[in-house]
């Protein structure tokens, strides 16, 4: 166990380890994350950090799970800030919350959605339930709109249905498969717009302005296509 003296220096050593790891990732990238470097910065011994995270990969997994949960909590808070019958507002708020979280936490966003870390393989039995939370928020927004008759649905082709079925099973969704199709399609577009902005691909030259106007226009177009405009 961690020596009492060390605990007195860091009342919540596990939190301090994660915060230091995030600083390392923000400064040098996730591929350079080092438990020994974290221990040196915190002024603790390497065995002390191993009591919490026996390997770099276990620490990375913990950071990924935290990031997924933080994103889902922001999405849910944005959704719940509007009445259940305000379908367009709930969808718009959820989309904006996704973008705002990414821009406020670029290192966390890159950790879960960016370049894979060499040699790291996420344990899906740990990361998948956390990742599902944010998609659950989007599905709930669209399902509520569907139940109110505010979504335009089409019948998926057999090939598309085959792709959707694992997602339907994963979320134990009993409504029309087309709702899951809209959830995946809208998430893909939201995610694509956010990623292009975050990684600087909306900058055609030295004169730069925020892509927020494009984001808002595309979200509005999505809402109109789905019948919520």
PDB file of C-alpha atoms in Angstrom:
ATOM      1  CA  UNK A   1       0.000   0.000   0.000  1.00  0.00           C
ATOM      2  CA  UNK A   2       1.002   3.632  -0.381  1.00  0.00           C
ATOM      3  CA  UNK A   3       2.949   4.881   2.637  1.00  0.00           C
ATOM      4  CA  UNK A   4       0.998   7.200   4.966  1.00  0.00           C
ATOM      5  CA  UNK A   5       3.489   9.994   4.365  1.00  0.00           C
ATOM      6  CA  UNK A   6       2.780   9.892   0.669  1.00  0.00           C
ATOM      7  CA  UNK A   7      -0.985   9.840   1.262  1.00  0.00           C
ATOM      8  CA  UNK A   8      -0.680  12.969   3.362  1.00  0.00           C
ATOM      9  CA  UNK A   9       0.955  14.695   0.394  1.00  0.00           C
ATOM     10  CA  UNK A  10      -1.790  13.515  -1.978  1.00  0.00           C
ATOM     11  CA  UNK A  11      -5.078  12.947  -0.126  1.00  0.00           C
ATOM     12  CA  UNK A  12      -6.576  11.563  -3.346  1.00  0.00           C
ATOM     13  CA  UNK A  13      -3.625   9.955  -5.047  1.00  0.00           C
ATOM     14  CA  UNK A  14      -5.717   8.198  -7.675  1.00  0.00           C
ATOM     15  CA  UNK A  15      -7.182  11.528  -8.797  1.00  0.00           C
ATOM     16  CA  UNK A  16      -3.731  13.141  -8.781  1.00  0.00           C
ATOM     17  CA  UNK A  17      -2.357  10.352 -10.978  1.00  0.00           C
ATOM     18  CA  UNK A  18      -5.128  10.846 -13.523  1.00  0.00           C
ATOM     19  CA  UNK A  19      -4.748  14.629 -13.553  1.00  0.00           C
ATOM     20  CA  UNK A  20      -1.001  14.335 -14.084  1.00  0.00           C
ATOM     21  CA  UNK A  21      -1.544  11.776 -16.832  1.00  0.00           C
ATOM     22  CA  UNK A  22      -3.929  14.155 -18.608  1.00  0.00           C
ATOM     23  CA  UNK A  23      -1.317  16.906 -18.438  1.00  0.00           C
ATOM     24  CA  UNK A  24       1.256  14.557 -19.954  1.00  0.00           C
ATOM     25  CA  UNK A  25      -1.128  13.591 -22.744  1.00  0.00           C
ATOM     26  CA  UNK A  26      -2.007  17.230 -23.464  1.00  0.00           C
ATOM     27  CA  UNK A  27       1.645  18.199 -23.594  1.00  0.00           C
ATOM     28  CA  UNK A  28       3.290  15.268 -25.339  1.00  0.00           C
ATOM     29  CA  UNK A  29       0.576  12.942 -26.587  1.00  0.00           C
ATOM     30  CA  UNK A  30      -0.869   9.713 -25.242  1.00  0.00           C
ATOM     31  CA  UNK A  31       1.830   7.548 -26.834  1.00  0.00           C
ATOM     32  CA  UNK A  32       4.448   9.029 -24.470  1.00  0.00           C
ATOM     33  CA  UNK A  33       2.476   8.433 -21.280  1.00  0.00           C
ATOM     34  CA  UNK A  34       4.802   7.077 -18.586  1.00  0.00           C
ATOM     35  CA  UNK A  35       3.907   5.832 -15.123  1.00  0.00           C
ATOM     36  CA  UNK A  36       7.423   6.514 -13.885  1.00  0.00           C
ATOM     37  CA  UNK A  37       7.281  10.080 -15.177  1.00  0.00           C
ATOM     38  CA  UNK A  38       3.960  10.567 -13.394  1.00  0.00           C
ATOM     39  CA  UNK A  39       5.449   9.184 -10.176  1.00  0.00           C
ATOM     40  CA  UNK A  40       8.409  11.571 -10.438  1.00  0.00           C
ATOM     41  CA  UNK A  41       6.155  14.574 -10.984  1.00  0.00           C
ATOM     42  CA  UNK A  42       3.990  13.634  -7.992  1.00  0.00           C
ATOM     43  CA  UNK A  43       7.030  12.929  -5.812  1.00  0.00           C
ATOM     44  CA  UNK A  44       6.057   9.330  -5.117  1.00  0.00           C
ATOM     45  CA  UNK A  45       7.759   6.026  -5.744  1.00  0.00           C
ATOM     46  CA  UNK A  46       6.959   3.916  -8.782  1.00  0.00           C
ATOM     47  CA  UNK A  47       5.539   1.076  -6.616  1.00  0.00           C
ATOM     48  CA  UNK A  48       3.058   3.570  -5.135  1.00  0.00           C
ATOM     49  CA  UNK A  49       1.534   4.298  -8.528  1.00  0.00           C
ATOM     50  CA  UNK A  50       1.512   0.584  -9.403  1.00  0.00           C
ATOM     51  CA  UNK A  51      -0.825   0.001  -6.465  1.00  0.00           C
ATOM     52  CA  UNK A  52      -3.449   1.916  -8.432  1.00  0.00           C
ATOM     53  CA  UNK A  53      -2.446   1.208 -12.024  1.00  0.00           C
ATOM     54  CA  UNK A  54      -0.159  -1.792 -12.509  1.00  0.00           C
ATOM     55  CA  UNK A  55       0.473  -0.805 -16.129  1.00  0.00           C
ATOM     56  CA  UNK A  56       0.253   2.134 -18.490  1.00  0.00           C
ATOM     57  CA  UNK A  57      -2.578   0.414 -20.346  1.00  0.00           C
ATOM     58  CA  UNK A  58      -4.729   0.162 -17.223  1.00  0.00           C
ATOM     59  CA  UNK A  59      -4.275   3.884 -16.630  1.00  0.00           C
ATOM     60  CA  UNK A  60      -5.156   4.647 -20.259  1.00  0.00           C
ATOM     61  CA  UNK A  61      -8.292   2.521 -19.933  1.00  0.00           C
ATOM     62  CA  UNK A  62      -9.327   4.396 -16.786  1.00  0.00           C
ATOM     63  CA  UNK A  63      -8.841   7.735 -18.564  1.00  0.00           C
ATOM     64  CA  UNK A  64     -10.888   6.552 -21.546  1.00  0.00           C
ATOM     65  CA  UNK A  65     -13.742   5.399 -19.312  1.00  0.00           C
ATOM     66  CA  UNK A  66     -13.676   8.722 -17.453  1.00  0.00           C
ATOM     67  CA  UNK A  67     -13.804  10.626 -20.752  1.00  0.00           C
ATOM     68  CA  UNK A  68     -16.757   8.630 -22.038  1.00  0.00           C
ATOM     69  CA  UNK A  69     -18.674   9.164 -18.805  1.00  0.00           C
ATOM     70  CA  UNK A  70     -17.912  12.898 -18.776  1.00  0.00           C
ATOM     71  CA  UNK A  71     -19.134  13.265 -22.349  1.00  0.00           C
ATOM     72  CA  UNK A  72     -22.326  11.313 -21.630  1.00  0.00           C
ATOM     73  CA  UNK A  73     -23.048  13.405 -18.538  1.00  0.00           C
ATOM     74  CA  UNK A  74     -22.716  16.640 -20.521  1.00  0.00           C
ATOM     75  CA  UNK A  75     -24.990  15.304 -23.266  1.00  0.00           C
ATOM     76  CA  UNK A  76     -27.609  14.161 -20.774  1.00  0.00           C
ATOM     77  CA  UNK A  77     -27.526  17.495 -18.931  1.00  0.00           C
ATOM     78  CA  UNK A  78     -27.995  19.376 -22.203  1.00  0.00           C
ATOM     79  CA  UNK A  79     -30.896  17.109 -23.211  1.00  0.00           C
ATOM     80  CA  UNK A  80     -32.598  17.380 -19.839  1.00  0.00           C
ATOM     81  CA  UNK A  81     -32.384  21.175 -19.826  1.00  0.00           C
ATOM     82  CA  UNK A  82     -35.343  21.121 -22.248  1.00  0.00           C
ATOM     83  CA  UNK A  83     -38.834  19.632 -21.809  1.00  0.00           C
ATOM     84  CA  UNK A  84     -39.433  16.160 -23.264  1.00  0.00           C
ATOM     85  CA  UNK A  85     -41.827  17.572 -25.843  1.00  0.00           C
ATOM     86  CA  UNK A  86     -39.217  20.041 -27.170  1.00  0.00           C
ATOM     87  CA  UNK A  87     -37.712  17.519 -29.551  1.00  0.00           C
ATOM     88  CA  UNK A  88     -35.820  19.884 -31.855  1.00  0.00           C
ATOM     89  CA  UNK A  89     -34.379  21.800 -28.914  1.00  0.00           C
ATOM     90  CA  UNK A  90     -33.259  18.592 -27.187  1.00  0.00           C
ATOM     91  CA  UNK A  91     -31.554  17.351 -30.345  1.00  0.00           C
ATOM     92  CA  UNK A  92     -29.883  20.704 -30.970  1.00  0.00           C
ATOM     93  CA  UNK A  93     -28.721  20.991 -27.354  1.00  0.00           C
ATOM     94  CA  UNK A  94     -27.276  17.468 -27.421  1.00  0.00           C
ATOM     95  CA  UNK A  95     -25.386  18.166 -30.635  1.00  0.00           C
ATOM     96  CA  UNK A  96     -23.983  21.424 -29.283  1.00  0.00           C
ATOM     97  CA  UNK A  97     -22.983  19.726 -26.027  1.00  0.00           C
ATOM     98  CA  UNK A  98     -20.977  17.169 -28.029  1.00  0.00           C
ATOM     99  CA  UNK A  99     -19.105  19.949 -29.834  1.00  0.00           C
ATOM    100  CA  UNK A 100     -18.575  22.034 -26.705  1.00  0.00           C
ATOM    101  CA  UNK A 101     -17.243  19.073 -24.733  1.00  0.00           C
ATOM    102  CA  UNK A 102     -14.783  18.222 -27.509  1.00  0.00           C
ATOM    103  CA  UNK A 103     -13.519  21.788 -27.773  1.00  0.00           C
ATOM    104  CA  UNK A 104     -13.192  22.091 -23.994  1.00  0.00           C
ATOM    105  CA  UNK A 105     -11.452  18.709 -23.612  1.00  0.00           C
ATOM    106  CA  UNK A 106      -9.439  18.136 -26.816  1.00  0.00           C
ATOM    107  CA  UNK A 107      -6.993  15.699 -25.194  1.00  0.00           C
ATOM    108  CA  UNK A 108      -9.801  13.521 -23.839  1.00  0.00           C
ATOM    109  CA  UNK A 109     -11.606  13.673 -27.185  1.00  0.00           C
ATOM    110  CA  UNK A 110      -8.438  12.650 -29.011  1.00  0.00           C
ATOM    111  CA  UNK A 111      -7.833   9.867 -26.508  1.00  0.00           C
ATOM    112  CA  UNK A 112     -11.173   8.204 -27.268  1.00  0.00           C
ATOM    113  CA  UNK A 113     -11.703   9.203 -30.909  1.00  0.00           C
ATOM    114  CA  UNK A 114      -8.281  10.136 -32.265  1.00  0.00           C
ATOM    115  CA  UNK A 115      -5.135   8.307 -33.319  1.00  0.00           C
ATOM    116  CA  UNK A 116      -4.791   4.886 -31.676  1.00  0.00           C
ATOM    117  CA  UNK A 117      -2.018   4.567 -29.108  1.00  0.00           C
ATOM    118  CA  UNK A 118       0.685   2.190 -30.389  1.00  0.00           C
ATOM    119  CA  UNK A 119       0.549  -1.119 -28.550  1.00  0.00           C
ATOM    120  CA  UNK A 120      -2.653  -0.303 -26.676  1.00  0.00           C
ATOM    121  CA  UNK A 121      -5.811  -2.353 -27.155  1.00  0.00           C
ATOM    122  CA  UNK A 122      -8.862  -1.148 -25.269  1.00  0.00           C
ATOM    123  CA  UNK A 123     -10.612  -3.898 -23.290  1.00  0.00           C
ATOM    124  CA  UNK A 124     -14.073  -3.671 -24.841  1.00  0.00           C
ATOM    125  CA  UNK A 125     -15.734  -5.284 -21.829  1.00  0.00           C
ATOM    126  CA  UNK A 126     -14.651  -2.209 -19.838  1.00  0.00           C
ATOM    127  CA  UNK A 127     -14.778   0.619 -22.378  1.00  0.00           C
ATOM    128  CA  UNK A 128     -17.859  -0.401 -24.366  1.00  0.00           C
ATOM    129  CA  UNK A 129     -20.457   0.168 -21.597  1.00  0.00           C
ATOM    130  CA  UNK A 130     -19.005   3.625 -20.958  1.00  0.00           C
ATOM    131  CA  UNK A 131     -18.979   4.452 -24.663  1.00  0.00           C
ATOM    132  CA  UNK A 132     -22.602   3.369 -24.987  1.00  0.00           C
ATOM    133  CA  UNK A 133     -23.818   6.015 -22.551  1.00  0.00           C
ATOM    134  CA  UNK A 134     -23.466   8.938 -24.957  1.00  0.00           C
ATOM    135  CA  UNK A 135     -25.167   7.041 -27.777  1.00  0.00           C
ATOM    136  CA  UNK A 136     -27.959   6.157 -25.358  1.00  0.00           C
ATOM    137  CA  UNK A 137     -28.615   9.856 -24.845  1.00  0.00           C
ATOM    138  CA  UNK A 138     -28.977  10.455 -28.583  1.00  0.00           C
ATOM    139  CA  UNK A 139     -31.185   7.396 -29.031  1.00  0.00           C
ATOM    140  CA  UNK A 140     -33.442   8.585 -26.210  1.00  0.00           C
ATOM    141  CA  UNK A 141     -33.873  11.998 -27.875  1.00  0.00           C
ATOM    142  CA  UNK A 142     -34.803  10.431 -31.196  1.00  0.00           C
ATOM    143  CA  UNK A 143     -37.007   7.732 -29.673  1.00  0.00           C
ATOM    144  CA  UNK A 144     -38.989  10.318 -27.736  1.00  0.00           C
ATOM    145  CA  UNK A 145     -39.470  12.301 -30.953  1.00  0.00           C
ATOM    146  CA  UNK A 146     -40.564   9.128 -32.757  1.00  0.00           C
ATOM    147  CA  UNK A 147     -43.127   8.299 -30.088  1.00  0.00           C
ATOM    148  CA  UNK A 148     -44.537  11.808 -30.499  1.00  0.00           C
ATOM    149  CA  UNK A 149     -44.796  11.327 -34.268  1.00  0.00           C
ATOM    150  CA  UNK A 150     -42.070  13.886 -34.963  1.00  0.00           C
ATOM    151  CA  UNK A 151     -39.636  11.725 -36.938  1.00  0.00           C
ATOM    152  CA  UNK A 152     -39.690  10.843 -40.620  1.00  0.00           C
ATOM    153  CA  UNK A 153     -38.707   7.186 -40.821  1.00  0.00           C
ATOM    154  CA  UNK A 154     -37.898   4.987 -43.785  1.00  0.00           C
ATOM    155  CA  UNK A 155     -37.647   1.212 -43.956  1.00  0.00           C
ATOM    156  CA  UNK A 156     -34.001   0.089 -43.873  1.00  0.00           C
ATOM    157  CA  UNK A 157     -32.764  -2.123 -46.692  1.00  0.00           C
ATOM    158  CA  UNK A 158     -31.823  -5.708 -45.766  1.00  0.00           C
ATOM    159  CA  UNK A 159     -28.129  -4.788 -45.920  1.00  0.00           C
ATOM    160  CA  UNK A 160     -28.631  -1.760 -43.661  1.00  0.00           C
ATOM    161  CA  UNK A 161     -30.773  -3.754 -41.265  1.00  0.00           C
ATOM    162  CA  UNK A 162     -27.980  -6.321 -40.958  1.00  0.00           C
ATOM    163  CA  UNK A 163     -25.638  -3.487 -39.953  1.00  0.00           C
ATOM    164  CA  UNK A 164     -28.165  -2.022 -37.512  1.00  0.00           C
ATOM    165  CA  UNK A 165     -29.080  -5.286 -35.797  1.00  0.00           C
ATOM    166  CA  UNK A 166     -26.005  -5.500 -33.521  1.00  0.00           C
ATOM    167  CA  UNK A 167     -26.687  -1.939 -32.379  1.00  0.00           C
ATOM    168  CA  UNK A 168     -30.365  -2.769 -31.795  1.00  0.00           C
ATOM    169  CA  UNK A 169     -29.288  -5.767 -29.728  1.00  0.00           C
ATOM    170  CA  UNK A 170     -26.646  -3.802 -27.845  1.00  0.00           C
ATOM    171  CA  UNK A 171     -29.118  -1.159 -26.707  1.00  0.00           C
ATOM    172  CA  UNK A 172     -32.023  -3.625 -26.414  1.00  0.00           C
ATOM    173  CA  UNK A 173     -34.051  -1.229 -28.512  1.00  0.00           C
ATOM    174  CA  UNK A 174     -37.614  -2.330 -29.217  1.00  0.00           C
ATOM    175  CA  UNK A 175     -38.681   0.496 -31.511  1.00  0.00           C
ATOM    176  CA  UNK A 176     -38.319   0.832 -35.285  1.00  0.00           C
ATOM    177  CA  UNK A 177     -34.812   0.032 -36.578  1.00  0.00           C
ATOM    178  CA  UNK A 178     -34.958   3.313 -38.500  1.00  0.00           C
ATOM    179  CA  UNK A 179     -34.559   5.201 -35.209  1.00  0.00           C
ATOM    180  CA  UNK A 180     -31.203   3.496 -34.647  1.00  0.00           C
ATOM    181  CA  UNK A 181     -30.308   4.332 -38.246  1.00  0.00           C
ATOM    182  CA  UNK A 182     -31.003   8.012 -37.592  1.00  0.00           C
ATOM    183  CA  UNK A 183     -29.010   7.879 -34.343  1.00  0.00           C
ATOM    184  CA  UNK A 184     -25.971   6.417 -36.100  1.00  0.00           C
ATOM    185  CA  UNK A 185     -26.278   8.737 -39.088  1.00  0.00           C
ATOM    186  CA  UNK A 186     -26.679  11.896 -37.015  1.00  0.00           C
ATOM    187  CA  UNK A 187     -23.873  10.896 -34.638  1.00  0.00           C
ATOM    188  CA  UNK A 188     -21.606  10.256 -37.631  1.00  0.00           C
ATOM    189  CA  UNK A 189     -22.295  13.715 -39.025  1.00  0.00           C
ATOM    190  CA  UNK A 190     -21.969  15.483 -35.670  1.00  0.00           C
ATOM    191  CA  UNK A 191     -18.766  13.606 -34.934  1.00  0.00           C
ATOM    192  CA  UNK A 192     -17.371  14.313 -38.388  1.00  0.00           C
ATOM    193  CA  UNK A 193     -18.015  18.047 -38.152  1.00  0.00           C
ATOM    194  CA  UNK A 194     -16.523  18.238 -34.667  1.00  0.00           C
ATOM    195  CA  UNK A 195     -13.441  16.216 -35.595  1.00  0.00           C
ATOM    196  CA  UNK A 196     -12.754  18.287 -38.691  1.00  0.00           C
ATOM    197  CA  UNK A 197     -12.993  21.458 -36.616  1.00  0.00           C
ATOM    198  CA  UNK A 198     -10.958  20.169 -33.694  1.00  0.00           C
ATOM    199  CA  UNK A 199      -8.125  18.921 -35.885  1.00  0.00           C
ATOM    200  CA  UNK A 200      -7.975  22.121 -37.926  1.00  0.00           C
ATOM    201  CA  UNK A 201      -9.401  20.904 -41.232  1.00  0.00           C
ATOM    202  CA  UNK A 202     -11.802  23.827 -41.603  1.00  0.00           C
ATOM    203  CA  UNK A 203      -8.920  26.272 -41.997  1.00  0.00           C
ATOM    204  CA  UNK A 204      -8.367  26.932 -45.732  1.00  0.00           C
ATOM    205  CA  UNK A 205      -5.856  29.731 -45.174  1.00  0.00           C
ATOM    206  CA  UNK A 206      -4.417  32.193 -42.680  1.00  0.00           C
ATOM    207  CA  UNK A 207      -7.766  33.964 -42.224  1.00  0.00           C
ATOM    208  CA  UNK A 208      -9.685  31.784 -39.776  1.00  0.00           C
ATOM    209  CA  UNK A 209     -13.187  32.057 -38.382  1.00  0.00           C
ATOM    210  CA  UNK A 210     -15.108  29.629 -36.210  1.00  0.00           C
ATOM    211  CA  UNK A 211     -16.930  26.820 -38.073  1.00  0.00           C
ATOM    212  CA  UNK A 212     -19.793  27.148 -35.583  1.00  0.00           C
ATOM    213  CA  UNK A 213     -22.070  28.641 -38.252  1.00  0.00           C
ATOM    214  CA  UNK A 214     -21.500  25.606 -40.480  1.00  0.00           C
ATOM    215  CA  UNK A 215     -22.138  23.283 -37.547  1.00  0.00           C
ATOM    216  CA  UNK A 216     -25.423  25.009 -36.729  1.00  0.00           C
ATOM    217  CA  UNK A 217     -26.533  24.980 -40.368  1.00  0.00           C
ATOM    218  CA  UNK A 218     -25.832  21.258 -40.694  1.00  0.00           C
ATOM    219  CA  UNK A 219     -27.604  20.404 -37.454  1.00  0.00           C
ATOM    220  CA  UNK A 220     -30.634  22.369 -38.665  1.00  0.00           C
ATOM    221  CA  UNK A 221     -30.532  20.495 -41.978  1.00  0.00           C
ATOM    222  CA  UNK A 222     -30.393  17.189 -40.080  1.00  0.00           C
ATOM    223  CA  UNK A 223     -33.408  18.173 -38.031  1.00  0.00           C
ATOM    224  CA  UNK A 224     -35.363  19.093 -41.138  1.00  0.00           C
ATOM    225  CA  UNK A 225     -34.534  15.789 -42.849  1.00  0.00           C
ATOM    226  CA  UNK A 226     -35.697  13.906 -39.776  1.00  0.00           C
ATOM    227  CA  UNK A 227     -38.917  15.925 -39.504  1.00  0.00           C
ATOM    228  CA  UNK A 228     -37.940  17.883 -36.394  1.00  0.00           C
ATOM    229  CA  UNK A 229     -37.113  21.155 -38.166  1.00  0.00           C
TER     230      UNK A 229
END
